[in-house]
CSV table of C-alpha atoms in Angstrom, one decimal:
chain,number,residue,atom,x,y,z
A,1,THR,CA,0.0,0.0,0.0
A,2,LEU,CA,2.8,2.4,0.9
A,3,ARG,CA,4.6,1.7,-2.4
A,4,GLU,CA,1.4,2.4,-4.4
A,5,GLN,CA,0.8,5.7,-2.5
A,6,LEU,CA,4.4,6.7,-3.1
A,7,MET,CA,4.0,5.9,-6.8
A,8,ALA,CA,0.8,8.0,-7.0
A,9,ALA,CA,2.6,10.9,-5.2
A,10,LYS,CA,5.5,10.6,-7.6
A,11,LEU,CA,3.1,10.7,-10.6
A,12,LEU,CA,1.4,13.7,-9.3
A,13,GLY,CA,4.7,15.5,-8.9
A,14,ILE,CA,4.4,15.8,-5.2
A,15,VAL,CA,7.6,13.9,-4.3
A,16,GLU,CA,10.8,12.8,-6.1
A,17,VAL,CA,12.5,9.6,-5.3
A,18,LYS,CA,16.3,9.3,-5.8
A,19,PRO,CA,18.5,6.4,-4.9
A,20,LYS,CA,20.8,7.1,-2.0
A,21,SER,CA,19.2,10.5,-1.3
A,22,GLY,CA,15.7,9.4,-0.5
A,23,ILE,CA,12.3,10.9,-0.9
A,24,ARG,CA,11.9,14.6,-1.1
A,25,LYS,CA,8.8,16.7,-1.2
A,26,LYS,CA,8.7,18.9,-4.3
A,27,SER,CA,7.3,22.4,-4.5
A,28,PHE,CA,3.8,22.5,-6.0
A,29,ASP,CA,3.7,22.6,-9.8
A,30,ILE,CA,0.3,22.3,-11.5
A,31,SER,CA,1.9,21.6,-14.9
A,32,SER,CA,3.3,18.2,-13.6
A,33,ILE,CA,-0.2,17.1,-12.7
A,34,LEU,CA,-1.7,18.4,-15.9
A,35,LYS,CA,0.9,16.8,-18.1
A,36,ASN,CA,0.2,13.3,-16.8
A,37,SER,CA,-3.5,13.9,-17.2
A,38,LEU,CA,-3.1,15.3,-20.7
A,39,THR,CA,-0.9,12.5,-21.8
A,40,TYR,CA,-3.7,10.1,-20.9
A,41,ALA,CA,-6.3,12.4,-22.5
A,42,ILE,CA,-4.5,12.5,-25.9
A,43,GLY,CA,-4.7,8.7,-26.1
A,44,ALA,CA,-8.2,8.4,-24.9
A,45,ASN,CA,-10.1,11.2,-26.7
A,46,SER,CA,-9.2,12.9,-29.9
A,47,CYS,CA,-11.4,16.0,-29.1
A,48,SER,CA,-9.6,16.7,-25.8
A,49,PHE,CA,-6.8,18.8,-27.4
A,50,HIS,CA,-9.4,21.2,-29.0
A,51,LEU,CA,-11.2,21.6,-25.7
A,52,PHE,CA,-7.9,22.4,-23.8
A,53,SER,CA,-6.9,24.7,-26.7
A,54,ASP,CA,-10.1,26.6,-26.2
A,55,LEU,CA,-9.4,26.9,-22.5
A,56,ARG,CA,-5.9,28.2,-23.3
A,57,LYS,CA,-7.3,30.7,-25.8
A,58,HIS,CA,-9.7,32.2,-23.2
A,59,LEU,CA,-7.1,32.3,-20.5
A,60,GLU,CA,-4.5,34.1,-22.7
A,61,GLY,CA,-7.2,36.5,-23.9
A,62,ALA,CA,-8.4,37.2,-20.3
A,63,TYR,CA,-4.9,37.9,-18.9
A,64,PHE,CA,-3.4,39.6,-22.0
A,65,LEU,CA,-4.0,43.3,-21.2
A,66,GLU,CA,-2.8,42.9,-17.6
A,67,ALA,CA,0.3,40.9,-18.7
A,68,VAL,CA,1.5,43.1,-21.5
A,69,GLN,CA,1.4,46.2,-19.4
A,70,LEU,CA,4.0,44.5,-17.1
A,71,LEU,CA,6.4,43.7,-20.0
A,72,THR,CA,9.8,45.5,-19.8
A,73,GLY,CA,11.9,46.8,-22.6
A,74,GLU,CA,14.1,43.7,-22.2
A,75,ASP,CA,11.0,41.5,-22.6
A,76,LEU,CA,10.1,43.3,-25.8
A,77,ASP,CA,13.6,42.9,-27.1
A,78,GLU,CA,13.5,39.2,-26.3
A,79,LEU,CA,10.1,38.9,-28.1
A,80,SER,CA,11.8,40.7,-31.1
A,81,THR,CA,14.6,38.2,-31.0
A,82,LEU,CA,12.2,35.3,-31.0
A,83,VAL,CA,10.3,36.8,-34.0
A,84,ALA,CA,13.6,37.2,-35.9
A,85,GLU,CA,14.7,33.7,-35.0
A,86,GLY,CA,11.3,32.3,-36.0
A,87,LYS,CA,11.4,34.0,-39.4
A,88,ALA,CA,15.0,33.0,-40.0
A,89,LYS,CA,14.1,29.3,-39.4
A,90,ILE,CA,11.1,29.6,-41.7
A,91,ASN,CA,13.2,31.2,-44.5
A,92,SER,CA,16.1,28.8,-44.1
A,93,TYR,CA,16.7,26.0,-46.6
A,94,PRO,CA,15.2,23.6,-45.9
A,95,GLY,CA,12.6,25.6,-44.0
A,96,GLN,CA,12.2,24.7,-40.3
A,97,ASN,CA,9.2,25.0,-38.0
A,98,PRO,CA,10.2,27.4,-35.1
A,99,VAL,CA,8.3,25.4,-32.5
A,100,ALA,CA,10.5,26.4,-29.5
A,101,GLU,CA,10.3,30.1,-30.5
A,102,HIS,CA,6.5,29.9,-30.8
A,103,ARG,CA,6.2,28.4,-27.3
A,104,LYS,CA,8.6,30.9,-25.8
A,105,PHE,CA,6.9,33.9,-27.5
A,106,HIS,CA,3.5,33.1,-25.9
A,107,LEU,CA,4.9,32.1,-22.5
A,108,LEU,CA,7.1,35.2,-22.2
A,109,ILE,CA,4.0,37.5,-22.6
A,110,TYR,CA,2.5,36.1,-19.3
A,111,LYS,CA,5.7,35.5,-17.4
A,112,ARG,CA,5.6,38.8,-15.4
A,113,LEU,CA,2.2,38.0,-13.9
A,114,ASN,CA,4.0,35.5,-11.6
A,115,ASN,CA,0.8,33.4,-11.6
A,116,GLU,CA,2.0,29.8,-11.2
A,117,TYR,CA,-1.4,28.4,-12.0
A,118,LEU,CA,-1.7,30.3,-15.3
A,119,ASN,CA,1.9,29.6,-16.3
A,120,GLY,CA,1.5,26.0,-15.4
A,121,ILE,CA,-1.7,25.6,-17.5
A,122,LEU,CA,0.0,27.5,-20.5
A,123,GLU,CA,3.1,25.3,-20.2
A,124,SER,CA,0.9,22.2,-20.1
A,125,TYR,CA,-0.9,23.4,-23.3
A,126,TRP,CA,2.4,23.5,-25.2
A,127,GLU,CA,3.3,20.0,-24.0
A,128,PHE,CA,-0.2,18.9,-25.1
A,129,TYR,CA,0.3,20.7,-28.4
A,130,ARG,CA,3.4,18.6,-29.0
A,131,LEU,CA,1.8,15.3,-27.9
A,132,ALA,CA,-1.2,16.0,-30.2
A,133,GLY,CA,1.2,16.3,-33.2
A,134,PHE,CA,0.6,20.0,-33.8
A,135,GLU,CA,4.3,20.7,-33.9
A,136,ILE,CA,4.4,19.0,-37.3
A,137,SER,CA,3.4,21.8,-39.6
A,138,PRO,CA,0.9,21.3,-42.4
A,139,ASP,CA,2.6,23.8,-44.8
A,140,HIS,CA,5.0,26.7,-45.1
A,141,THR,CA,2.2,29.3,-45.7
A,142,TYR,CA,0.5,28.4,-42.3
A,143,ILE,CA,3.7,28.8,-40.3
A,144,ASP,CA,4.5,32.1,-42.1
A,145,ARG,CA,1.0,33.4,-41.2
A,146,ILE,CA,1.6,32.6,-37.5
A,147,TRP,CA,4.8,34.6,-37.5
A,148,GLN,CA,3.2,37.5,-39.4
A,149,TYR,CA,0.8,37.7,-36.5
A,150,HIS,CA,3.6,37.5,-33.9
A,151,ALA,CA,5.4,40.4,-35.6
A,152,ALA,CA,2.2,42.5,-35.8
A,153,ILE,CA,1.4,41.7,-32.1
A,154,LEU,CA,5.0,42.8,-31.1
A,155,GLU,CA,4.7,46.0,-33.2
A,156,ASN,CA,1.5,46.9,-31.4
A,157,LEU,CA,3.0,46.1,-28.0
A,158,ARG,CA,6.0,48.4,-28.8
A,159,SER,CA,3.5,51.1,-29.8
A,160,LYS,CA,1.5,50.5,-26.6
A,161,LYS,CA,-1.6,49.6,-28.7
A,162,PHE,CA,-2.5,46.8,-26.4
A,163,ASN,CA,-6.1,46.4,-27.5
A,164,GLU,CA,-5.0,46.1,-31.1
A,165,ALA,CA,-2.4,43.5,-30.1
A,166,LEU,CA,-5.2,41.6,-28.2
A,167,VAL,CA,-7.4,41.5,-31.4
A,168,LEU,CA,-4.4,40.1,-33.3
A,169,LEU,CA,-3.7,37.5,-30.7
A,170,LYS,CA,-7.2,36.3,-30.8
A,171,GLU,CA,-7.2,36.1,-34.6
A,172,HIS,CA,-3.8,34.3,-34.4
A,173,MET,CA,-5.2,31.7,-32.0
A,174,GLU,CA,-8.1,30.9,-34.4
A,175,LEU,CA,-5.6,29.8,-37.0
A,176,ILE,CA,-5.3,26.4,-35.3
A,177,ASN,CA,-9.0,25.7,-36.2
A,178,GLN,CA,-8.1,26.0,-39.9
A,179,ARG,CA,-5.7,23.1,-39.6
A,180,GLU,CA,-6.9,19.7,-40.7
A,181,LYS,CA,-8.3,17.6,-37.9
A,182,VAL,CA,-6.2,15.0,-36.3
A,183,ILE,CA,-7.1,11.5,-37.2
A,184,PRO,CA,-8.5,9.8,-34.1
A,185,ARG,CA,-6.1,7.3,-32.5
A,186,LEU,CA,-7.2,3.8,-32.2
A,187,SER,CA,-7.9,2.8,-28.6
A,188,PHE,CA,-7.1,-0.7,-27.6
A,189,GLU,CA,-8.9,-1.5,-24.4
């Protein structure tokens, strides 16, 4: 019974077990709990990604205006660097999908809120995005449109046109609905 409880606590990210150093309580991290649940969800229900994506879209939209007002000049410079790196990858030969830059771009916007629940949910979204196969891009035009939005969002942030940037963010997040639907995975039970 104790072994089973310890395994459950380990899966929930509550403790870490290391040989020779023992069992240690970890600080709370909602993303570790969500990642385990989302890994199961992706195998069990092909609709779950779109539901979680909708939650993420609403969370980012709700916190956007508050978050962008906290961004520093260094944060904006880092967003500029990410946009430049993303565009460079897209335009390289052969073209690459700037997945890491996409993830960092979105997470950086909300970093200054210091909301561990929001950040944990958003980080979990990007892990779920990967697990659902959305890192594999359908075409070059789609990726290019994403980064056109990122550049326009950044331009509006630099000009302190936060409401315009929010409109662009919401349009940008609707692009995922234009992608072809994922073929449901077979479930062997």
